[in-house]
Tab-separated table of C-alpha atoms in Angstrom:
chain	number	residue	atom	x	y	z
A	27	MET	CA	-75.974	-198.418	-74.151
A	28	MET	CA	-74.792	-200.998	-71.588
A	29	HIS	CA	-76.829	-203.722	-73.374
A	30	ALA	CA	-75.214	-203.149	-76.752
A	31	LEU	CA	-71.911	-202.786	-75.134
A	32	PHE	CA	-72.228	-206.153	-73.540
A	33	ARG	CA	-73.824	-207.703	-76.691
A	34	PHE	CA	-70.525	-206.512	-78.643
A	35	ILE	CA	-67.935	-207.968	-76.218
A	36	PHE	CA	-69.910	-211.181	-76.009
A	37	CYS	CA	-69.656	-211.591	-79.818
A	38	TRP	CA	-66.219	-210.519	-79.980
A	39	ALA	CA	-65.179	-212.952	-77.551
A	40	LEU	CA	-67.186	-215.740	-79.506
A	41	ALA	CA	-65.353	-214.509	-82.714
A	42	ILE	CA	-62.150	-214.868	-80.966
A	43	ALA	CA	-62.910	-218.318	-79.708
A	44	ALA	CA	-64.003	-219.418	-83.212
A	45	ILE	CA	-61.047	-218.491	-85.224
A	46	THR	CA	-58.461	-219.661	-82.266
A	47	PRO	CA	-57.572	-223.140	-82.749
A	48	ALA	CA	-59.219	-225.732	-80.253
A	49	HIS	CA	-56.117	-227.329	-78.156
A	50	ALA	CA	-57.266	-229.552	-75.599
A	51	GLN	CA	-55.345	-228.608	-72.322
A	52	GLU	CA	-53.989	-231.467	-69.991
A	53	THR	CA	-55.431	-231.879	-66.579
A	54	GLN	CA	-54.489	-233.583	-63.626
A	55	ILE	CA	-56.798	-236.844	-63.329
A	56	LYS	CA	-57.537	-235.693	-59.598
A	57	GLY	CA	-59.439	-232.875	-61.261
A	58	LEU	CA	-61.703	-235.149	-63.350
A	59	GLY	CA	-63.412	-237.433	-60.856
A	60	ARG	CA	-62.624	-239.180	-57.399
A	61	PHE	CA	-61.544	-242.574	-56.083
A	62	GLU	CA	-64.404	-244.816	-55.092
A	63	GLY	CA	-64.693	-244.824	-51.288
A	64	TRP	CA	-63.345	-241.111	-50.741
A	65	ARG	CA	-66.366	-239.207	-49.875
A	66	GLU	CA	-67.682	-236.870	-47.174
A	67	ASN	CA	-70.037	-238.121	-44.470
A	68	ALA	CA	-73.203	-236.625	-43.317
A	69	LEU	CA	-73.540	-235.865	-39.600
A	70	ILE	CA	-76.781	-234.678	-37.731
A	71	GLY	CA	-77.431	-233.764	-34.011
A	72	TYR	CA	-80.232	-232.246	-31.832
A	73	GLY	CA	-79.226	-229.580	-29.343
A	74	ILE	CA	-80.048	-226.483	-27.645
A	75	VAL	CA	-79.016	-222.641	-27.879
A	76	VAL	CA	-78.968	-220.602	-24.926
A	77	GLY	CA	-78.103	-217.109	-24.438
A	78	LEU	CA	-80.742	-215.588	-26.632
A	79	ALA	CA	-81.900	-211.848	-26.046
A	80	GLY	CA	-85.780	-212.929	-25.809
A	81	SER	CA	-85.803	-214.105	-29.449
A	82	GLY	CA	-85.813	-217.872	-28.640
A	83	ASP	CA	-88.638	-220.459	-28.584
A	84	SER	CA	-91.939	-219.312	-26.998
A	85	PRO	CA	-93.081	-221.010	-23.715
A	86	ARG	CA	-95.850	-222.797	-25.551
A	87	SER	CA	-93.096	-225.012	-27.269
A	88	VAL	CA	-93.308	-228.237	-25.072
A	89	VAL	CA	-89.988	-229.877	-26.915
A	90	THR	CA	-88.161	-226.743	-25.670
A	91	ARG	CA	-89.220	-227.163	-22.188
A	92	GLN	CA	-88.492	-230.668	-22.382
A	93	ALA	CA	-85.455	-230.552	-23.908
A	94	LEU	CA	-84.030	-227.681	-21.248
A	95	SER	CA	-85.191	-229.774	-18.341
A	96	ASN	CA	-83.351	-232.702	-19.606
A	97	VAL	CA	-80.279	-230.384	-19.582
A	98	TYR	CA	-80.774	-229.463	-15.986
A	99	ALA	CA	-81.238	-232.958	-14.937
A	100	ARG	CA	-77.844	-233.850	-16.578
A	101	LEU	CA	-76.311	-231.143	-14.752
A	102	GLY	CA	-77.829	-232.146	-11.341
A	103	ALA	CA	-80.517	-229.673	-11.170
A	104	VAL	CA	-84.079	-231.138	-10.845
A	105	ILE	CA	-86.729	-228.853	-12.615
A	106	SER	CA	-89.993	-229.862	-14.013
A	107	GLU	CA	-91.103	-228.846	-17.594
A	108	ALA	CA	-93.891	-226.814	-16.162
A	109	ASP	CA	-91.291	-224.446	-14.282
A	110	VAL	CA	-89.394	-223.906	-17.490
A	111	ALA	CA	-90.603	-220.828	-19.199
A	112	SER	CA	-87.654	-218.892	-21.118
A	113	ARG	CA	-87.295	-217.049	-24.384
A	114	ASN	CA	-83.856	-217.123	-24.179
A	115	VAL	CA	-83.544	-220.813	-25.351
A	116	ALA	CA	-84.119	-222.493	-28.737
A	117	VAL	CA	-84.239	-226.140	-29.889
A	118	VAL	CA	-82.040	-226.569	-32.997
A	119	VAL	CA	-80.765	-229.188	-35.514
A	120	VAL	CA	-77.056	-229.233	-35.751
A	121	ILE	CA	-75.453	-230.639	-39.177
A	122	ALA	CA	-72.117	-231.276	-40.283
A	123	SER	CA	-69.743	-232.797	-43.033
A	124	LEU	CA	-67.222	-235.394	-41.687
A	125	PRO	CA	-64.177	-235.634	-44.205
A	126	ALA	CA	-63.326	-238.613	-45.903
A	127	SER	CA	-60.197	-239.003	-43.596
A	128	ALA	CA	-60.221	-237.525	-39.853
A	129	ASN	CA	-58.565	-238.125	-36.685
A	130	VAL	CA	-59.449	-237.690	-33.304
A	131	GLY	CA	-59.287	-233.957	-32.383
A	132	ASP	CA	-59.924	-232.456	-35.886
A	133	ARG	CA	-62.210	-229.686	-35.947
A	134	ILE	CA	-65.045	-229.307	-38.449
A	135	SER	CA	-67.603	-226.414	-38.872
A	136	VAL	CA	-71.336	-227.029	-38.264
A	137	THR	CA	-74.673	-225.331	-39.336
A	138	VAL	CA	-77.123	-224.649	-36.939
A	139	SER	CA	-81.161	-224.139	-37.717
A	140	SER	CA	-83.704	-223.447	-35.398
A	141	THR	CA	-86.666	-226.209	-35.385
A	142	ALA	CA	-89.389	-224.169	-33.466
A	143	ASP	CA	-90.548	-220.747	-33.450
A	144	ALA	CA	-87.548	-218.806	-32.321
A	145	ARG	CA	-87.226	-215.421	-34.186
A	146	SER	CA	-83.318	-215.420	-33.940
A	147	LEU	CA	-80.335	-217.303	-33.012
A	148	ALA	CA	-78.100	-214.279	-33.154
A	149	GLY	CA	-75.931	-213.887	-30.091
A	150	GLY	CA	-76.784	-217.435	-28.866
A	151	THR	CA	-74.492	-220.280	-27.894
A	152	LEU	CA	-74.721	-223.967	-28.592
A	153	LEU	CA	-74.587	-226.311	-25.751
A	154	MET	CA	-72.588	-229.733	-26.280
A	155	THR	CA	-74.093	-231.784	-28.942
A	156	PRO	CA	-73.443	-235.201	-30.156
A	157	LEU	CA	-73.150	-235.608	-33.817
A	158	VAL	CA	-74.232	-238.857	-35.190
A	159	GLY	CA	-73.838	-240.568	-38.549
A	160	PRO	CA	-76.094	-243.000	-40.596
A	161	ASP	CA	-75.345	-245.704	-38.501
A	162	GLY	CA	-76.393	-244.062	-35.370
A	163	ARG	CA	-72.876	-243.631	-33.656
A	164	PRO	CA	-71.399	-240.468	-32.424
A	165	TYR	CA	-68.539	-239.154	-34.474
A	166	ALA	CA	-68.186	-235.570	-33.065
A	167	LEU	CA	-69.308	-233.213	-30.227
A	168	ALA	CA	-70.515	-229.802	-31.407
A	169	GLN	CA	-70.417	-226.578	-28.987
A	170	GLY	CA	-69.594	-222.916	-29.486
A	171	ALA	CA	-70.996	-219.255	-30.317
A	172	ILE	CA	-73.313	-219.137	-33.148
A	173	ILE	CA	-72.589	-216.463	-35.990
A	174	THR	CA	-75.721	-215.869	-37.995
A	175	GLY	CA	-75.098	-213.083	-40.601
A	176	GLY	CA	-78.506	-211.593	-39.916
A	177	ASP	CA	-80.473	-210.133	-36.968
A	178	SER	CA	-84.234	-209.826	-36.192
A	179	PHE	CA	-85.614	-207.011	-33.721
A	180	GLU	CA	-89.171	-206.457	-32.617
A	181	SER	CA	-90.775	-203.687	-30.403
A	182	GLN	CA	-94.244	-202.735	-30.143
A	183	LEU	CA	-95.387	-204.541	-33.320
A	184	ASN	CA	-92.777	-203.124	-35.136
A	185	LEU	CA	-90.360	-205.811	-36.740
A	186	SER	CA	-86.910	-205.204	-38.343
A	187	GLN	CA	-85.070	-208.248	-40.275
A	188	ARG	CA	-81.779	-208.677	-41.986
A	189	ASN	CA	-81.159	-211.903	-44.136
A	190	TYR	CA	-82.290	-215.200	-42.297
A	191	PRO	CA	-81.273	-214.961	-38.421
A	192	THR	CA	-82.921	-218.570	-37.592
A	193	THR	CA	-79.733	-220.034	-39.238
A	194	GLY	CA	-76.128	-219.860	-38.152
A	195	ARG	CA	-72.748	-221.367	-38.312
A	196	VAL	CA	-69.991	-222.321	-35.725
A	197	ASP	CA	-66.721	-222.266	-37.385
A	198	GLY	CA	-64.493	-225.188	-36.177
A	199	GLY	CA	-67.315	-225.631	-33.584
A	200	ALA	CA	-67.071	-229.423	-33.663
A	201	THR	CA	-64.366	-231.767	-32.255
A	202	VAL	CA	-64.085	-235.323	-34.085
A	203	GLU	CA	-64.191	-237.882	-31.433
A	204	ARG	CA	-64.013	-240.939	-33.648
A	205	GLU	CA	-61.339	-241.546	-36.315
A	206	VAL	CA	-62.561	-242.065	-39.941
A	207	ASN	CA	-60.426	-243.443	-42.887
A	208	ALA	CA	-61.899	-244.013	-46.175
A	209	ASN	CA	-61.266	-247.563	-47.792
A	210	LEU	CA	-60.148	-247.181	-51.243
A	211	ILE	CA	-59.692	-250.866	-52.094
A	212	GLY	CA	-62.595	-252.626	-53.276
A	213	ALA	CA	-63.654	-256.251	-52.558
A	214	ASP	CA	-61.910	-257.431	-55.851
A	215	GLY	CA	-58.695	-255.851	-54.432
A	216	ARG	CA	-58.780	-253.016	-56.986
A	217	LEU	CA	-59.147	-249.103	-56.758
A	218	GLY	CA	-62.224	-247.532	-58.815
A	219	PHE	CA	-61.690	-244.150	-60.318
A	220	LEU	CA	-65.100	-242.409	-60.879
A	221	LEU	CA	-65.401	-239.602	-63.362
A	222	ASN	CA	-67.470	-236.358	-62.718
A	223	ASP	CA	-68.521	-236.240	-66.296
A	224	PRO	CA	-68.731	-239.769	-67.930
A	225	ASN	CA	-67.384	-239.834	-71.050
A	226	PHE	CA	-65.716	-243.031	-72.846
A	227	THR	CA	-62.834	-241.174	-74.642
A	228	THR	CA	-61.793	-239.591	-71.503
A	229	ALA	CA	-61.945	-242.999	-69.392
A	230	SER	CA	-59.948	-244.664	-72.093
A	231	ARG	CA	-57.245	-241.825	-72.083
A	232	ILE	CA	-57.125	-242.214	-68.265
A	233	ALA	CA	-56.598	-245.973	-68.480
A	234	ALA	CA	-53.982	-245.529	-71.277
A	235	ALA	CA	-51.988	-243.098	-69.119
A	236	ILE	CA	-52.003	-245.260	-66.108
A	237	ASN	CA	-50.941	-248.463	-68.219
A	238	ASP	CA	-48.146	-246.585	-69.707
A	239	ARG	CA	-46.697	-245.355	-66.340
A	240	HIS	CA	-47.276	-248.518	-64.343
A	241	GLY	CA	-47.996	-251.392	-66.866
A	242	ARG	CA	-51.427	-252.875	-67.895
A	243	ILE	CA	-53.119	-252.445	-64.401
A	244	ALA	CA	-55.987	-250.321	-65.709
A	245	GLU	CA	-59.312	-251.342	-67.175
A	246	VAL	CA	-62.021	-249.288	-68.437
A	247	ILE	CA	-65.482	-250.483	-66.862
A	248	GLY	CA	-67.886	-247.772	-68.305
A	249	ALA	CA	-67.987	-244.305	-69.287
A	250	ASP	CA	-67.814	-243.299	-65.703
A	251	GLU	CA	-65.514	-245.856	-64.055
A	252	ILE	CA	-61.969	-247.363	-64.495
A	253	ARG	CA	-60.705	-250.178	-62.300
A	254	ILE	CA	-57.153	-250.247	-61.279
A	255	ALA	CA	-55.207	-252.902	-59.781
A	256	PHE	CA	-53.149	-252.781	-56.734
A	257	GLN	CA	-50.376	-254.997	-55.163
A	258	PRO	CA	-49.871	-254.162	-51.570
A	259	GLY	CA	-46.329	-255.795	-51.731
A	260	ASP	CA	-45.090	-253.405	-54.541
A	261	GLN	CA	-45.678	-249.859	-52.862
A	262	ASP	CA	-47.531	-247.900	-50.305
A	263	LEU	CA	-51.028	-247.257	-50.978
A	264	ALA	CA	-50.732	-243.610	-50.373
A	265	TYR	CA	-47.711	-243.207	-53.022
A	266	PHE	CA	-49.396	-245.268	-55.608
A	267	VAL	CA	-52.593	-243.188	-55.331
A	268	SER	CA	-50.547	-239.898	-55.287
A	269	SER	CA	-48.879	-241.034	-58.598
A	270	LEU	CA	-52.091	-241.822	-60.254
A	271	GLU	CA	-53.971	-238.656	-59.267
A	272	ASN	CA	-50.987	-236.480	-60.508
A	273	LEU	CA	-51.319	-238.013	-64.094
A	274	ALA	CA	-52.153	-235.490	-66.650
A	275	ILE	CA	-54.021	-236.001	-69.852
A	276	ALA	CA	-56.234	-234.271	-72.332
A	277	PRO	CA	-59.889	-234.713	-71.436
A	278	ASP	CA	-62.581	-235.013	-74.111
A	279	ARG	CA	-64.879	-232.299	-74.300
A	280	THR	CA	-68.683	-232.906	-75.101
A	281	PRO	CA	-69.800	-229.960	-77.514
A	282	ARG	CA	-72.462	-227.877	-75.139
A	283	VAL	CA	-74.529	-224.665	-75.768
A	284	VAL	CA	-75.418	-223.381	-72.445
A	285	ILE	CA	-78.676	-221.041	-72.231
A	286	ASN	CA	-79.787	-219.065	-69.601
A	287	GLU	CA	-83.335	-217.830	-70.616
A	288	ARG	CA	-83.760	-215.627	-67.402
A	289	THR	CA	-80.657	-213.846	-67.999
A	290	GLY	CA	-80.450	-213.945	-71.986
A	291	THR	CA	-76.820	-215.616	-71.507
A	292	ILE	CA	-75.481	-217.763	-74.158
A	293	VAL	CA	-72.117	-219.627	-73.505
A	294	ALA	CA	-70.578	-221.857	-76.166
A	295	GLY	CA	-67.225	-223.203	-77.253
A	296	GLY	CA	-65.526	-221.711	-80.415
A	297	ASP	CA	-65.438	-225.264	-81.784
A	298	VAL	CA	-69.134	-225.974	-81.466
A	299	MET	CA	-70.127	-226.467	-85.419
A	300	ILE	CA	-73.335	-225.862	-87.283
A	301	SER	CA	-74.150	-227.274	-90.533
A	302	SER	CA	-75.429	-225.293	-93.563
A	303	VAL	CA	-78.459	-223.405	-92.357
A	304	VAL	CA	-80.959	-220.622	-93.458
A	305	VAL	CA	-82.580	-218.691	-90.538
A	306	SER	CA	-85.694	-216.590	-91.242
A	307	GLN	CA	-86.570	-214.395	-88.226
A	308	GLY	CA	-89.531	-212.311	-88.627
A	309	ASP	CA	-90.878	-209.925	-85.886
A	310	ILE	CA	-94.537	-209.856	-86.282
A	311	ARG	CA	-96.740	-208.834	-83.254
A	312	VAL	CA	-100.504	-209.260	-83.197
A	313	THR	CA	-102.459	-207.423	-80.522
A	314	VAL	CA	-106.422	-208.133	-80.181
A	315	THR	CA	-108.135	-205.636	-77.921
A	316	ALA	CA	-111.669	-206.221	-76.565
A	317	GLU	CA	-114.043	-203.464	-75.147
A	318	THR	CA	-117.310	-204.348	-73.385
A	319	GLN	CA	-120.149	-201.791	-73.304
A	320	ALA	CA	-123.291	-202.268	-71.559
A	321	SER	CA	-126.728	-200.278	-72.579
A	322	GLN	CA	-128.962	-200.198	-69.351
A	323	PRO	CA	-132.668	-199.169	-70.114
A	324	SER	CA	-134.101	-196.700	-67.833
A	325	PHE	CA	-137.921	-196.970	-66.570
A	326	ILE	CA	-140.099	-194.000	-65.587
A	327	ASP	CA	-143.249	-195.890	-64.449
A	328	GLY	CA	-141.547	-198.940	-62.860
A	329	PHE	CA	-139.990	-201.908	-64.226
A	330	ALA	CA	-141.381	-203.640	-67.440
A	331	GLY	CA	-141.105	-207.745	-67.872
A	332	GLY	CA	-138.928	-209.477	-70.328
A	333	ILE	CA	-136.545	-206.311	-70.782
A	334	ARG	CA	-132.780	-206.828	-70.147
A	335	SER	CA	-129.709	-204.996	-70.356
A	336	LEU	CA	-127.753	-204.928	-73.772
A	337	VAL	CA	-124.065	-205.930	-73.894
A	338	ILE	CA	-122.132	-204.914	-76.771
A	339	THR	CA	-118.319	-206.200	-77.397
A	340	ASN	CA	-116.233	-204.053	-80.056
A	341	THR	CA	-113.005	-205.694	-80.974
A	342	ASP	CA	-109.765	-204.108	-82.557
A	343	LEU	CA	-107.358	-206.125	-84.228
A	344	ASP	CA	-103.758	-204.443	-84.738
A	345	VAL	CA	-100.788	-206.052	-86.526
A	346	GLU	CA	-97.527	-204.643	-85.928
A	347	ARG	CA	-94.590	-205.999	-88.227
A	348	GLY	CA	-90.955	-204.873	-86.742
A	349	GLY	CA	-88.173	-203.508	-88.629
A	350	ASN	CA	-85.806	-206.335	-87.802
A	351	ASP	CA	-87.062	-208.999	-90.070
A	352	VAL	CA	-83.903	-211.129	-90.971
A	353	VAL	CA	-83.215	-213.883	-93.488
A	354	ALA	CA	-79.807	-215.049	-93.260
A	355	ARG	CA	-77.813	-217.959	-94.961
A	356	PHE	CA	-74.834	-219.591	-92.885
A	357	PRO	CA	-72.695	-222.235	-94.553
A	358	ASN	CA	-70.864	-224.826	-92.283
A	359	THR	CA	-69.714	-222.665	-89.500
A	360	SER	CA	-69.513	-222.431	-85.669
A	361	VAL	CA	-71.929	-220.855	-83.127
A	362	ALA	CA	-69.802	-218.232	-82.693
A	363	ASP	CA	-70.198	-217.080	-86.016
A	364	LEU	CA	-73.829	-217.465	-86.369
A	365	VAL	CA	-74.217	-215.512	-83.108
A	366	GLN	CA	-72.129	-212.778	-84.353
A	367	GLY	CA	-73.927	-212.566	-87.596
A	368	LEU	CA	-77.278	-212.545	-86.100
A	369	SER	CA	-76.169	-209.626	-83.740
A	370	ARG	CA	-75.041	-207.606	-86.552
A	371	ALA	CA	-78.230	-207.945	-87.954
A	372	ARG	CA	-79.721	-206.435	-84.864
A	373	VAL	CA	-81.409	-209.522	-83.646
A	374	ASP	CA	-81.442	-209.323	-79.740
A	375	THR	CA	-80.320	-211.985	-77.314
A	376	ARG	CA	-83.637	-213.679	-76.516
A	377	ARG	CA	-84.330	-214.301	-80.145
A	378	ILE	CA	-81.000	-215.660	-80.887
A	379	ILE	CA	-81.631	-218.148	-77.841
A	380	SER	CA	-84.850	-219.097	-79.853
A	381	ILE	CA	-82.859	-219.599	-83.059
A	382	LEU	CA	-80.491	-221.832	-81.526
A	383	GLN	CA	-83.157	-224.100	-80.189
A	384	ALA	CA	-84.840	-224.169	-83.625
A	385	VAL	CA	-81.419	-224.876	-85.265
A	386	ARG	CA	-80.906	-227.548	-82.837
A	387	ALA	CA	-84.305	-229.034	-83.344
A	388	ALA	CA	-83.661	-229.018	-87.240
A	389	GLY	CA	-80.469	-231.255	-86.511
A	390	ALA	CA	-78.166	-228.584	-87.927
A	391	LEU	CA	-76.749	-227.700	-84.537
A	392	HIS	CA	-74.044	-230.571	-83.531
A	393	ALA	CA	-73.869	-230.148	-79.837
A	394	GLU	CA	-75.979	-230.515	-76.771
A	395	ILE	CA	-78.208	-227.520	-75.543
A	396	ILE	CA	-78.468	-227.063	-71.658
A	397	VAL	CA	-81.376	-224.613	-71.108
A	398	GLN	CA	-81.106	-223.392	-67.270
């Protein structure tokens, strides 16, 4: 019942999209891409989590013993690795993303993951851990209590685990120690705007909107890039970028049909068109059943040479013809009309997916099909 209701709502929505005129809605440029140089930076560090309730690394972990010995040495206590044996400690890798623009003292969140044989990081505290960038320079220091969102308990060979307790998060647990500023001006003295979805029409519309506002300063380099000239003496860079990213255009939309074969979901715009096509969908199921029997001879006075068991295979062929065979003719129409017509003919969603793929292969579906 719920499946039929879902199919009715889905087809009704597609039908409404098909009969409603498609008007491209204007979108701010900043929602269509980003300026070249404006990006996050990956940070990584290696640290220790303490305070675990016996769920840390086992004493046989050489890395953990060495790391804990080094921590004691930095704090003024000289303890050899052989004397370190605690399951309340775990060696972890700490990762974070540094924003494109950050000041000293800003707080960022970090993710902590066990690298040895710890069972859980729940209740642990991350000790001070430097986070370095790809250039090997430290940019932040991480420290704080870990929130895992899971737990693991073991007693007398009984184990209970919820979610994945060997990975946790410290919200706002890292402090930025080195200032970072994005460089938006390229070597040619121009800004680069990169589209998330490369499209020549959208790129041309962005360049036209910029030229209408600021004069002929924008040039389309490709389907994914626009170069914009900037004169430092004219205005401040921040105000100039703000005026650019708040311009609104109507982006071009590439016709697409998205199909999820696992869930049987079809998503398509109401303006995705199909040329005249005839669909013949037959439901024929062929089942071959083979049954093998062996006849074993019995002997009263011992075994006789040259006599073997007799193996007999019986095959049963069954051909089943479904009652939902469909032959339908569609003139120039949309995907919404096609799906609605097939649904009225009681064709289920997975067969509709196969039909759409066949129509696309025949060259009648004028859209890109994305199968997930």
